[in-house]
């Protein structure tokens, strides 16, 4: 069982930055690929970014949605059981609830592939 707790959401202006954190419980964090998804009002949950488990690649393979590529960066600190999402050059379209998710020993960009989810953190970007 893995518990995930997101933090770092809030209000930002267009062009600004926020950093989301997701703290995971458990002693096997490095064996989980981690993903960030988001859901805007009235829309479905969409993939944002993912980083693979440490056995797959020493620093983790990363993958991004086209809409955030070049603006967002996902990273992980296995010593702290934490995954981060650095969001730069924010746009009003980035407004959503952001969720982190954990996927054991595989790497996917589809939400159905993730085993555990956090409760979400709200990100609001004003124009």
Tab-separated table of C-alpha atoms in Angstrom:
chain	number	residue	atom	x	y	z
A	1	UNK	CA	0.000	0.000	0.000
A	2	UNK	CA	1.275	3.448	-0.973
A	3	UNK	CA	-0.199	6.708	0.224
A	4	UNK	CA	0.419	9.857	-1.783
A	5	UNK	CA	0.022	13.424	-0.559
A	6	UNK	CA	0.323	16.360	-2.964
A	7	UNK	CA	1.225	19.904	-1.977
A	8	UNK	CA	2.345	23.129	-3.561
A	9	UNK	CA	-0.739	24.101	-5.481
A	10	UNK	CA	-2.170	27.577	-5.375
A	11	UNK	CA	-2.752	30.697	-7.393
A	12	UNK	CA	-0.255	31.962	-9.956
A	13	UNK	CA	-0.282	34.565	-12.667
A	14	UNK	CA	0.188	33.673	-16.299
A	15	UNK	CA	3.893	33.351	-16.985
A	16	UNK	CA	4.618	32.464	-13.383
A	17	UNK	CA	5.829	29.273	-11.753
A	18	UNK	CA	4.751	26.742	-9.171
A	19	UNK	CA	6.350	23.573	-7.874
A	20	UNK	CA	4.176	20.665	-6.869
A	21	UNK	CA	5.400	17.970	-4.512
A	22	UNK	CA	4.044	14.502	-3.903
A	23	UNK	CA	5.221	12.678	-0.802
A	24	UNK	CA	4.845	8.909	-0.773
A	25	UNK	CA	4.685	6.529	2.145
A	26	UNK	CA	6.376	3.142	2.145
A	27	UNK	CA	9.888	1.797	1.732
A	28	UNK	CA	9.742	0.809	-1.935
A	29	UNK	CA	9.244	4.205	-3.529
A	30	UNK	CA	12.097	3.640	-5.983
A	31	UNK	CA	10.232	0.696	-7.507
A	32	UNK	CA	7.309	2.883	-8.554
A	33	UNK	CA	6.994	4.951	-11.673
A	34	UNK	CA	5.335	8.235	-10.796
A	35	UNK	CA	2.953	10.287	-12.851
A	36	UNK	CA	1.195	13.626	-12.717
A	37	UNK	CA	-2.286	14.021	-14.143
A	38	UNK	CA	-4.700	16.926	-14.105
A	39	UNK	CA	-8.414	17.490	-14.386
A	40	UNK	CA	-9.971	20.800	-15.303
A	41	UNK	CA	-13.629	21.597	-14.530
A	42	UNK	CA	-15.928	19.748	-16.908
A	43	UNK	CA	-13.092	17.793	-18.490
A	44	UNK	CA	-11.610	14.345	-18.110
A	45	UNK	CA	-8.389	13.512	-16.363
A	46	UNK	CA	-5.386	14.022	-18.635
A	47	UNK	CA	-1.784	12.929	-18.488
A	48	UNK	CA	0.805	15.613	-17.722
A	49	UNK	CA	4.158	13.944	-17.026
A	50	UNK	CA	5.699	10.704	-15.813
A	51	UNK	CA	9.035	9.467	-14.553
A	52	UNK	CA	9.990	5.818	-14.543
A	53	UNK	CA	11.018	3.650	-11.618
A	54	UNK	CA	14.683	3.669	-10.705
A	55	UNK	CA	15.425	0.153	-11.921
A	56	UNK	CA	14.400	1.195	-15.407
A	57	UNK	CA	16.950	3.979	-15.635
A	58	UNK	CA	19.297	5.469	-13.011
A	59	UNK	CA	17.689	8.890	-13.113
A	60	UNK	CA	14.313	7.845	-14.459
A	61	UNK	CA	13.006	8.118	-18.006
A	62	UNK	CA	10.618	11.002	-18.383
A	63	UNK	CA	7.697	11.641	-20.662
A	64	UNK	CA	5.553	14.751	-21.085
A	65	UNK	CA	2.285	15.706	-22.667
A	66	UNK	CA	2.821	17.935	-25.691
A	67	UNK	CA	0.893	20.739	-23.972
A	68	UNK	CA	3.492	21.033	-21.183
A	69	UNK	CA	6.690	19.973	-22.934
A	70	UNK	CA	9.416	22.557	-22.429
A	71	UNK	CA	7.530	24.250	-19.574
A	72	UNK	CA	7.122	21.508	-16.951
A	73	UNK	CA	9.791	19.257	-15.439
A	74	UNK	CA	9.184	16.098	-13.452
A	75	UNK	CA	11.829	14.810	-11.067
A	76	UNK	CA	12.124	12.472	-8.125
A	77	UNK	CA	14.149	12.220	-4.932
A	78	UNK	CA	14.106	8.608	-3.782
A	79	UNK	CA	15.837	9.481	-0.503
A	80	UNK	CA	12.872	11.712	0.351
A	81	UNK	CA	10.183	9.510	-1.232
A	82	UNK	CA	9.056	12.548	-3.180
A	83	UNK	CA	8.273	13.390	-6.769
A	84	UNK	CA	8.132	16.975	-7.995
A	85	UNK	CA	6.536	18.835	-10.859
A	86	UNK	CA	8.188	22.159	-11.637
A	87	UNK	CA	5.772	24.257	-13.672
A	88	UNK	CA	7.099	27.310	-15.474
A	89	UNK	CA	5.545	29.704	-17.971
A	90	UNK	CA	2.126	28.865	-16.621
A	91	UNK	CA	-0.943	29.498	-18.746
A	92	UNK	CA	-4.610	29.876	-17.773
A	93	UNK	CA	-5.209	26.551	-19.567
A	94	UNK	CA	-3.040	24.886	-16.910
A	95	UNK	CA	-5.751	25.551	-14.326
A	96	UNK	CA	-6.850	22.200	-12.924
A	97	UNK	CA	-6.666	19.850	-9.986
A	98	UNK	CA	-3.316	18.071	-10.225
A	99	UNK	CA	-2.971	14.479	-9.051
A	100	UNK	CA	0.095	12.365	-8.555
A	101	UNK	CA	-0.046	8.620	-9.060
A	102	UNK	CA	2.184	5.588	-8.527
A	103	UNK	CA	2.621	2.609	-10.854
A	104	UNK	CA	4.584	-0.406	-9.627
A	105	UNK	CA	7.405	-1.674	-11.849
A	106	UNK	CA	6.006	-0.379	-15.128
A	107	UNK	CA	5.941	2.890	-17.008
A	108	UNK	CA	2.808	4.215	-18.631
A	109	UNK	CA	1.074	7.456	-19.513
A	110	UNK	CA	-2.455	6.120	-19.136
A	111	UNK	CA	-4.318	6.713	-15.897
A	112	UNK	CA	-5.696	3.162	-15.857
A	113	UNK	CA	-2.170	1.850	-15.402
A	114	UNK	CA	-1.612	3.556	-12.075
A	115	UNK	CA	-2.223	1.738	-8.833
A	116	UNK	CA	-2.331	4.553	-6.285
A	117	UNK	CA	-3.530	8.158	-6.372
A	118	UNK	CA	-3.243	11.223	-4.219
A	119	UNK	CA	-6.130	13.474	-3.267
A	120	UNK	CA	-5.133	16.252	-5.660
A	121	UNK	CA	-4.018	19.859	-5.317
A	122	UNK	CA	-5.642	22.844	-7.011
A	123	UNK	CA	-3.633	24.984	-9.402
A	124	UNK	CA	-5.237	28.190	-10.639
A	125	UNK	CA	-3.547	30.413	-13.204
A	126	UNK	CA	-4.936	33.880	-13.741
A	127	UNK	CA	-4.534	35.828	-16.962
